[in-house]
Amino acid sequence: MDTTIPQTTLTIRRPDDWHTHLRDRDVLVGVAPYTARQFARAIVMPNLSPPMTDVAGVAAYRDRILAALPAGTDFTPLMTLYLTDSTDTAEVERGFADGVFVAAKLYPAHATTGSAHGVTDIRNIYPVLEVMQRIGMPLLIHGEVTDSHVDIFDREAVFIERTLTSLVADMPELRIVFEHITTEEAAQFVEGAGPNIAATITPQHLHINRNAMLVGGIRPHAFCLPVAKREKHRLALRKLATSNCDRVFLGTDTAPHAKHLKEAACGCAGIFNAPFALESYVTVFDEEGALDRFEAFASLNGPAFYRMPVNEDTITLEKAPVVVPEVVDCNGTMIVPFHAGETLNWRLA
Ligand SMILES: NC(=O)N[C@@H](CC(=O)O)C(=O)O
Ligand SMILES: [Zn+2]
Ligand SMILES: [Zn+2]
């Protein structure tokens, strides 16, 4: 007879989100409070239009984020620089030294939403990466090749083979976050890597496989990049997230797009998971019998890798049903959240 009493509350240090898209203007005002409600800090991606490619632009964007939040909100945006083929090494060094941004983001050109100005060949930014390696500045990577001959479901695994492995060999001291990993190959790569290689995992890649997107009709709200893969990959990610690997941490990749832009003949990639992100993640850890590992994933491993203090305050999650709305009005833009219409079994107390 199992006499264990199921755990019904979980109190952990306040978490941070190490991968978010907060957008700009009216949508920023609508979506940023959802992230700020759950997280103390968030790494803010720079793939705006136009992208955030210089110190002044990033500083101005940070000010717009702070101005978009209700007065008294306790939230720190951690900014990032968007790398292009022509990024200036001095600009990178200056912005990092001044604390304007904490990392730089590599988007292979045309790999994902807002990557048109991304890097066409990683060799073009080797001088920048050498500076980042020297100053200890993390490189955040959207890890997919864009070669049209490579199947979209293989693009992450091929990126490891063709780009990441040689990058790590060429720059062993470069601190790298392999963002939003989606495959068994990526999980194995990160697990077997040294202390300078970390990864983030999204809630959707722990919950869904590609069937969620394609069975019974095409479901645009389950579409993001990298695209969800087959079931064995989801299981590998769940195993890694709930393992003791301290280089793996929470990064939602919350990526809001208006409902009508996803429900279209060519729908945008990105899942808006900010409203119930912690509820979504903790459900996975509960299902895996790993509630005791959730604090490390959500609140400890990220700050350790980024060399920042952990948050002093705490949050409590409780096992109680919460119904996710079909759509959220984000300051006038209607956006469908991840888990729309479902009931999750944990809520933020
Ligand atoms: N994840 C996504 O599908 N979309 C992101 C971009 C990204 O993180 O690749 C977005 O900005 O919409
Ligand atoms: Zn990405
Ligand atoms: Zn992203």
Tab-separated table of C-alpha atoms and ligand atoms in Angstrom:
chain	number	residue	atom	x	y	z
A	1	MET	CA	0.000	0.000	0.000
A	2	ASP	CA	1.282	3.432	-0.915
A	3	THR	CA	1.093	5.565	2.171
A	4	THR	CA	2.694	8.690	0.710
A	5	ILE	CA	0.504	11.730	1.048
A	6	PRO	CA	0.394	13.597	-2.258
A	7	GLN	CA	2.027	16.974	-2.010
A	8	THR	CA	-0.480	19.806	-2.466
A	9	THR	CA	1.618	22.943	-2.064
A	10	LEU	CA	5.076	23.927	-3.166
A	11	THR	CA	6.942	27.006	-1.944
A	12	ILE	CA	10.077	27.950	-3.841
A	13	ARG	CA	12.301	30.949	-4.310
A	14	ARG	CA	10.759	33.318	-6.828
A	15	PRO	CA	11.559	32.085	-10.351
A	16	ASP	CA	12.966	33.924	-13.365
A	17	ASP	CA	12.206	33.375	-17.034
A	18	TRP	CA	15.386	33.036	-19.080
A	19	HIS	CA	13.708	33.412	-22.507
A	20	THR	CA	10.815	35.774	-23.265
A	21	HIS	CA	9.433	37.881	-26.089
A	22	LEU	CA	7.749	40.966	-24.677
A	23	ARG	CA	7.238	42.688	-28.055
A	24	ASP	CA	6.748	46.469	-28.204
A	25	ARG	CA	4.165	49.277	-28.149
A	26	ASP	CA	0.511	48.318	-27.397
A	27	VAL	CA	1.172	44.566	-27.256
A	28	LEU	CA	4.067	45.090	-24.817
A	29	VAL	CA	1.656	46.864	-22.453
A	30	GLY	CA	-0.755	43.946	-22.816
A	31	VAL	CA	1.648	41.037	-22.350
A	32	ALA	CA	4.450	42.214	-20.031
A	33	PRO	CA	2.306	42.129	-16.848
A	34	TYR	CA	1.767	38.359	-17.323
A	35	THR	CA	5.492	37.725	-17.220
A	36	ALA	CA	6.032	40.185	-14.362
A	37	ARG	CA	3.277	38.499	-12.314
A	38	GLN	CA	5.114	35.180	-12.363
A	39	PHE	CA	8.787	36.058	-12.594
A	40	ALA	CA	11.229	38.394	-10.854
A	41	ARG	CA	13.469	38.772	-13.906
A	42	ALA	CA	13.273	37.791	-17.536
A	43	ILE	CA	15.717	37.602	-20.402
A	44	VAL	CA	14.082	39.704	-23.105
A	45	MET	CA	14.696	38.665	-26.692
A	46	PRO	CA	15.737	41.359	-29.174
A	47	ASN	CA	13.887	40.152	-32.303
A	48	LEU	CA	11.754	43.229	-32.741
A	49	SER	CA	11.196	44.914	-36.043
A	50	PRO	CA	13.675	46.504	-36.488
A	51	PRO	CA	15.867	44.292	-34.276
A	52	MET	CA	17.767	45.586	-31.236
A	53	THR	CA	21.269	45.788	-32.672
A	54	ASP	CA	22.924	48.578	-30.678
A	55	VAL	CA	23.404	49.815	-27.136
A	56	ALA	CA	21.169	52.872	-27.480
A	57	GLY	CA	18.331	50.855	-28.995
A	58	VAL	CA	18.457	48.201	-26.277
A	59	ALA	CA	18.552	50.830	-23.503
A	60	ALA	CA	15.524	52.607	-24.986
A	61	TYR	CA	13.640	49.303	-25.261
A	62	ARG	CA	14.378	48.503	-21.611
A	63	ASP	CA	12.890	51.875	-20.650
A	64	ARG	CA	9.763	51.172	-22.709
A	65	ILE	CA	9.336	47.832	-20.905
A	66	LEU	CA	9.628	49.452	-17.481
A	67	ALA	CA	7.187	52.203	-18.539
A	68	ALA	CA	4.708	49.585	-19.796
A	69	LEU	CA	4.378	47.910	-16.388
A	70	PRO	CA	1.911	49.070	-13.729
A	71	ALA	CA	3.522	51.331	-11.113
A	72	GLY	CA	5.137	49.386	-8.288
A	73	THR	CA	5.707	46.194	-10.304
A	74	ASP	CA	8.783	44.390	-8.979
A	75	PHE	CA	10.302	43.092	-12.196
A	76	THR	CA	13.691	43.411	-13.876
A	77	PRO	CA	14.028	42.990	-17.627
A	78	LEU	CA	17.420	41.521	-18.559
A	79	MET	CA	18.195	42.776	-22.020
A	80	THR	CA	19.921	41.131	-24.968
A	81	LEU	CA	21.645	42.309	-28.135
A	82	TYR	CA	20.666	40.979	-31.570
A	83	LEU	CA	23.739	39.799	-33.501
A	84	THR	CA	24.051	40.489	-37.218
A	85	ASP	CA	26.799	39.881	-39.754
A	86	SER	CA	28.044	43.405	-39.045
A	87	THR	CA	27.837	43.617	-35.238
A	88	ASP	CA	30.613	45.833	-33.907
A	89	THR	CA	32.854	44.223	-31.276
A	90	ALA	CA	33.339	47.518	-29.390
A	91	GLU	CA	29.557	47.995	-29.157
A	92	VAL	CA	29.177	44.533	-27.627
A	93	GLU	CA	31.890	45.137	-25.065
A	94	ARG	CA	30.574	48.578	-24.118
A	95	GLY	CA	26.926	47.523	-23.709
A	96	PHE	CA	27.905	44.532	-21.560
A	97	ALA	CA	30.325	46.557	-19.401
A	98	ASP	CA	27.669	49.247	-18.852
A	99	GLY	CA	25.068	46.645	-17.877
A	100	VAL	CA	22.704	47.594	-20.709
A	101	PHE	CA	22.502	43.990	-21.889
A	102	VAL	CA	23.566	40.756	-20.236
A	103	ALA	CA	23.860	38.505	-23.298
A	104	ALA	CA	23.750	38.484	-27.092
A	105	LYS	CA	21.441	36.439	-29.279
A	106	LEU	CA	22.369	34.475	-32.361
A	107	TYR	CA	19.553	33.948	-34.827
A	108	PRO	CA	20.674	32.106	-37.925
A	109	ALA	CA	19.202	34.286	-40.715
A	110	HIS	CA	15.606	33.252	-41.521
A	111	ALA	CA	15.452	30.519	-38.877
A	112	THR	CA	12.441	31.930	-37.024
A	113	THR	CA	10.187	34.919	-36.348
A	114	GLY	CA	12.137	38.180	-36.591
A	115	SER	CA	15.387	36.607	-37.792
A	116	ALA	CA	15.660	38.185	-41.252
A	117	HIS	CA	18.604	40.303	-40.093
A	118	GLY	CA	20.266	37.371	-38.356
A	119	VAL	CA	23.673	35.878	-39.007
A	120	THR	CA	24.212	34.266	-42.429
A	121	ASP	CA	27.393	32.375	-41.441
A	122	ILE	CA	28.670	31.982	-37.898
A	123	ARG	CA	32.216	32.661	-39.130
A	124	ASN	CA	31.112	36.245	-39.783
A	125	ILE	CA	30.718	36.846	-36.051
A	126	TYR	CA	33.754	34.943	-34.790
A	127	PRO	CA	35.516	38.212	-33.805
A	128	VAL	CA	32.465	39.153	-31.724
A	129	LEU	CA	32.285	35.702	-30.166
A	130	GLU	CA	35.965	35.904	-29.253
A	131	VAL	CA	35.291	39.115	-27.355
A	132	MET	CA	32.279	37.532	-25.624
A	133	GLN	CA	34.395	34.540	-24.668
A	134	ARG	CA	37.029	36.845	-23.170
A	135	ILE	CA	34.565	38.973	-21.143
A	136	GLY	CA	32.379	36.049	-20.026
A	137	MET	CA	29.268	37.269	-21.832
A	138	PRO	CA	26.722	34.537	-22.623
A	139	LEU	CA	25.770	33.736	-26.209
A	140	LEU	CA	22.120	32.700	-26.576
A	141	ILE	CA	21.424	30.546	-29.610
A	142	HIS	CA	18.355	29.708	-31.653
A	143	GLY	CA	19.852	26.412	-32.746
A	144	GLU	CA	18.451	25.447	-36.123
A	145	VAL	CA	20.044	25.295	-39.553
A	146	THR	CA	18.144	27.030	-42.325
A	147	ASP	CA	19.404	24.994	-45.293
A	148	SER	CA	16.330	24.317	-47.438
A	149	HIS	CA	17.520	20.741	-48.010
A	150	VAL	CA	17.238	19.949	-44.303
A	151	ASP	CA	13.845	18.725	-43.110
A	152	ILE	CA	12.313	21.084	-40.557
A	153	PHE	CA	12.096	18.287	-37.969
A	154	ASP	CA	15.862	17.697	-38.303
A	155	ARG	CA	17.061	21.283	-38.218
A	156	GLU	CA	18.039	21.335	-34.552
A	157	ALA	CA	19.937	18.035	-34.642
A	158	VAL	CA	21.776	19.122	-37.808
A	159	PHE	CA	22.658	22.448	-36.150
A	160	ILE	CA	24.425	20.524	-33.388
A	161	GLU	CA	26.383	18.538	-35.968
A	162	ARG	CA	27.252	21.339	-38.364
A	163	THR	CA	27.592	24.400	-36.140
A	164	LEU	CA	27.444	23.920	-32.398
A	165	THR	CA	30.016	21.153	-32.074
A	166	SER	CA	32.685	23.114	-33.933
A	167	LEU	CA	31.779	26.354	-32.152
A	168	VAL	CA	32.308	24.716	-28.768
A	169	ALA	CA	35.599	23.209	-29.977
A	170	ASP	CA	36.799	26.557	-31.350
A	171	MET	CA	35.748	28.552	-28.284
A	172	PRO	CA	35.750	26.277	-25.263
A	173	GLU	CA	35.452	29.154	-22.789
A	174	LEU	CA	32.472	30.769	-24.522
A	175	ARG	CA	29.376	30.579	-22.314
A	176	ILE	CA	26.468	29.329	-24.411
A	177	VAL	CA	22.761	28.885	-23.757
A	178	PHE	CA	21.209	26.527	-26.277
A	179	GLU	CA	17.715	27.988	-26.237
A	180	HIS	CA	14.366	26.174	-26.279
A	181	ILE	CA	15.787	22.706	-26.982
A	182	THR	CA	13.381	20.225	-28.551
A	183	THR	CA	15.237	16.997	-29.286
A	184	GLU	CA	16.842	14.008	-27.672
A	185	GLU	CA	20.040	14.952	-29.540
A	186	ALA	CA	20.069	18.390	-27.890
A	187	ALA	CA	19.331	16.909	-24.474
A	188	GLN	CA	22.255	14.505	-24.870
A	189	PHE	CA	24.540	17.237	-26.141
A	190	VAL	CA	23.810	19.487	-23.175
A	191	GLU	CA	23.977	16.730	-20.605
A	192	GLY	CA	27.372	15.639	-21.888
A	193	ALA	CA	28.789	19.151	-22.237
A	194	GLY	CA	31.051	21.072	-19.898
A	195	PRO	CA	30.208	23.859	-17.450
A	196	ASN	CA	29.961	26.574	-20.134
A	197	ILE	CA	27.034	24.997	-21.973
A	198	ALA	CA	23.462	25.396	-20.709
A	199	ALA	CA	19.956	25.046	-22.129
A	200	THR	CA	16.457	26.356	-21.627
A	201	ILE	CA	13.315	24.263	-22.054
A	202	THR	CA	9.822	25.624	-22.756
A	203	PRO	CA	6.583	24.355	-21.215
A	204	GLN	CA	5.153	23.416	-24.596
A	205	HIS	CA	8.035	21.104	-25.489
A	206	LEU	CA	7.493	19.279	-22.188
A	207	HIS	CA	3.740	18.945	-22.793
A	208	ILE	CA	3.171	18.347	-26.484
A	209	ASN	CA	4.606	16.399	-29.366
A	210	ARG	CA	3.921	17.073	-33.040
A	211	ASN	CA	0.625	15.201	-32.946
A	212	ALA	CA	-0.828	18.105	-30.963
A	213	MET	CA	-0.229	20.258	-34.009
A	214	LEU	CA	-1.374	17.897	-36.743
A	215	VAL	CA	-3.874	15.259	-35.553
A	216	GLY	CA	-7.550	15.973	-36.164
A	217	GLY	CA	-6.821	19.150	-38.080
A	218	ILE	CA	-4.002	21.658	-38.223
A	219	ARG	CA	-3.708	23.527	-34.947
A	220	PRO	CA	-1.824	26.757	-35.371
A	221	HIS	CA	-1.700	27.561	-31.659
A	222	ALA	CA	0.573	24.561	-31.114
A	223	PHE	CA	3.021	25.823	-33.738
A	224	CYS	CA	6.284	27.365	-32.628
A	225	LEU	CA	9.920	27.119	-33.609
A	226	PRO	CA	11.748	24.922	-33.172
A	227	VAL	CA	8.674	22.875	-34.005
A	228	ALA	CA	7.529	20.193	-31.539
A	229	LYS	CA	9.012	16.814	-32.454
A	230	ARG	CA	7.929	13.173	-32.009
A	231	GLU	CA	7.150	11.692	-28.602
A	232	LYS	CA	10.589	10.242	-27.821
A	233	HIS	CA	12.025	13.752	-27.897
A	234	ARG	CA	9.415	15.101	-25.513
A	235	LEU	CA	10.234	12.285	-23.106
A	236	ALA	CA	13.972	13.034	-23.329
A	237	LEU	CA	13.286	16.695	-22.501
A	238	ARG	CA	11.135	15.766	-19.503
A	239	LYS	CA	13.911	13.522	-18.275
A	240	LEU	CA	16.530	16.233	-18.619
A	241	ALA	CA	14.385	18.991	-17.067
A	242	THR	CA	13.705	16.862	-13.999
A	243	SER	CA	17.258	15.512	-13.744
A	244	ASN	CA	19.935	16.937	-11.504
A	245	CYS	CA	21.644	18.738	-14.393
A	246	ASP	CA	22.239	22.251	-13.069
A	247	ARG	CA	22.845	23.716	-16.536
A	248	VAL	CA	19.213	23.325	-17.559
A	249	PHE	CA	16.664	25.944	-16.619
A	250	LEU	CA	13.319	27.573	-17.202
A	251	GLY	CA	12.877	29.657	-20.352
A	252	THR	CA	9.280	29.879	-21.504
A	253	ASP	CA	9.887	31.347	-24.967
A	254	THR	CA	6.523	33.070	-24.486
A	255	ALA	CA	5.973	34.402	-28.007
A	256	PRO	CA	2.677	36.233	-28.387
A	257	HIS	CA	1.115	36.686	-31.808
A	258	ALA	CA	-2.396	38.019	-32.496
A	259	LYS	CA	-4.995	35.247	-32.917
A	260	HIS	CA	-5.743	36.226	-36.510
A	261	LEU	CA	-2.056	36.098	-37.456
A	262	LYS	CA	-1.754	32.512	-36.233
A	263	GLU	CA	-5.088	31.371	-37.663
A	264	ALA	CA	-3.992	32.160	-41.193
A	265	ALA	CA	-2.843	30.449	-44.400
A	266	CYS	CA	0.727	31.193	-43.303
A	267	GLY	CA	0.442	31.399	-39.540
A	268	CYS	CA	3.163	32.877	-37.299
A	269	ALA	CA	5.412	30.688	-35.166
A	270	GLY	CA	5.212	31.260	-31.430
A	271	ILE	CA	3.170	30.182	-28.402
A	272	PHE	CA	1.947	32.662	-25.766
A	273	ASN	CA	2.512	30.789	-22.521
A	274	ALA	CA	3.213	33.625	-20.073
A	275	PRO	CA	-0.206	33.685	-18.352
A	276	PHE	CA	0.072	30.134	-16.909
A	277	ALA	CA	3.740	29.299	-17.373
A	278	LEU	CA	4.539	28.180	-13.829
A	279	GLU	CA	1.282	26.246	-13.586
A	280	SER	CA	2.210	24.481	-16.816
A	281	TYR	CA	5.767	23.616	-15.770
A	282	VAL	CA	4.890	22.469	-12.261
A	283	THR	CA	2.261	20.113	-13.676
A	284	VAL	CA	5.061	18.366	-15.590
A	285	PHE	CA	7.294	18.124	-12.527
A	286	ASP	CA	4.357	16.724	-10.516
A	287	GLU	CA	3.593	14.136	-13.217
A	288	GLU	CA	7.257	13.126	-13.210
A	289	GLY	CA	7.335	12.790	-9.414
A	290	ALA	CA	9.971	15.519	-9.322
A	291	LEU	CA	8.429	18.401	-7.389
A	292	ASP	CA	11.580	18.464	-5.269
A	293	ARG	CA	13.583	19.383	-8.389
A	294	PHE	CA	11.355	22.238	-9.534
A	295	GLU	CA	13.046	24.985	-7.535
A	296	ALA	CA	16.437	24.233	-9.078
A	297	PHE	CA	15.007	24.341	-12.605
A	298	ALA	CA	12.869	27.437	-12.057
A	299	SER	CA	14.829	29.545	-9.594
A	300	LEU	CA	18.413	28.386	-8.965
A	301	ASN	CA	20.106	27.052	-12.095
A	302	GLY	CA	19.458	30.123	-14.258
A	303	PRO	CA	20.946	32.675	-11.851
A	304	ALA	CA	23.919	30.381	-11.246
A	305	PHE	CA	24.711	30.165	-14.953
A	306	TYR	CA	24.192	33.902	-15.519
A	307	ARG	CA	26.254	34.627	-12.381
A	308	MET	CA	23.464	36.560	-10.694
A	309	PRO	CA	22.091	36.279	-7.168
A	310	VAL	CA	19.017	34.110	-6.602
A	311	ASN	CA	15.813	35.904	-5.640
A	312	GLU	CA	15.240	36.299	-1.922
A	313	ASP	CA	11.428	36.192	-1.883
A	314	THR	CA	9.291	33.100	-2.475
A	315	ILE	CA	6.147	32.043	-4.302
A	316	THR	CA	3.713	29.257	-3.476
A	317	LEU	CA	2.032	26.967	-5.954
A	318	GLU	CA	-0.963	24.927	-4.815
A	319	LYS	CA	-2.649	21.904	-6.254
A	320	ALA	CA	-6.030	23.262	-7.291
A	321	PRO	CA	-7.734	23.478	-10.665
A	322	VAL	CA	-7.336	26.566	-12.798
A	323	VAL	CA	-9.185	27.038	-16.071
A	324	VAL	CA	-7.171	28.598	-18.882
A	325	PRO	CA	-9.268	31.029	-20.938
A	326	GLU	CA	-9.785	30.489	-24.676
A	327	VAL	CA	-8.344	33.890	-25.447
A	328	VAL	CA	-6.729	36.766	-23.565
A	329	ASP	CA	-7.307	40.439	-24.370
A	330	CYS	CA	-3.806	41.929	-24.297
A	331	ASN	CA	-4.489	45.644	-24.369
A	332	GLY	CA	-6.690	45.278	-27.435
A	333	THR	CA	-4.870	42.412	-29.164
A	334	MET	CA	-6.612	39.064	-28.808
A	335	ILE	CA	-4.093	36.291	-28.137
A	336	VAL	CA	-4.726	32.575	-27.561
A	337	PRO	CA	-2.713	31.308	-24.587
A	338	PHE	CA	-1.000	27.906	-24.339
A	339	HIS	CA	-3.440	25.356	-22.784
A	340	ALA	CA	-6.437	27.451	-23.957
A	341	GLY	CA	-9.664	25.890	-22.705
A	342	GLU	CA	-7.862	23.280	-20.589
A	343	THR	CA	-7.880	22.909	-16.815
A	344	LEU	CA	-4.468	22.796	-15.161
A	345	ASN	CA	-4.140	21.184	-11.756
A	346	TRP	CA	-1.776	23.673	-10.155
A	347	ARG	CA	-2.162	27.368	-9.578
A	348	LEU	CA	-0.130	30.248	-8.305
A	349	ALA	CA	-1.433	30.975	-4.781
B	1	LIG	N1	9.563	30.514	-30.790
B	1	LIG	C1	8.833	30.972	-31.782
B	1	LIG	O1	8.157	30.200	-32.452
B	1	LIG	N2	8.781	32.290	-32.082
B	1	LIG	C2	9.567	33.344	-31.503
B	1	LIG	C3	10.971	33.370	-32.022
B	1	LIG	C4	11.862	32.287	-31.461
B	1	LIG	O2	12.065	32.189	-30.255
B	1	LIG	O3	12.402	31.484	-32.243
B	1	LIG	C5	8.863	34.677	-31.778
B	1	LIG	O4	9.474	35.730	-31.607
B	1	LIG	O5	7.667	34.670	-32.137
B	2	ZN	ZN	14.083	30.895	-31.130
B	3	ZN	ZN	12.097	32.776	-28.483
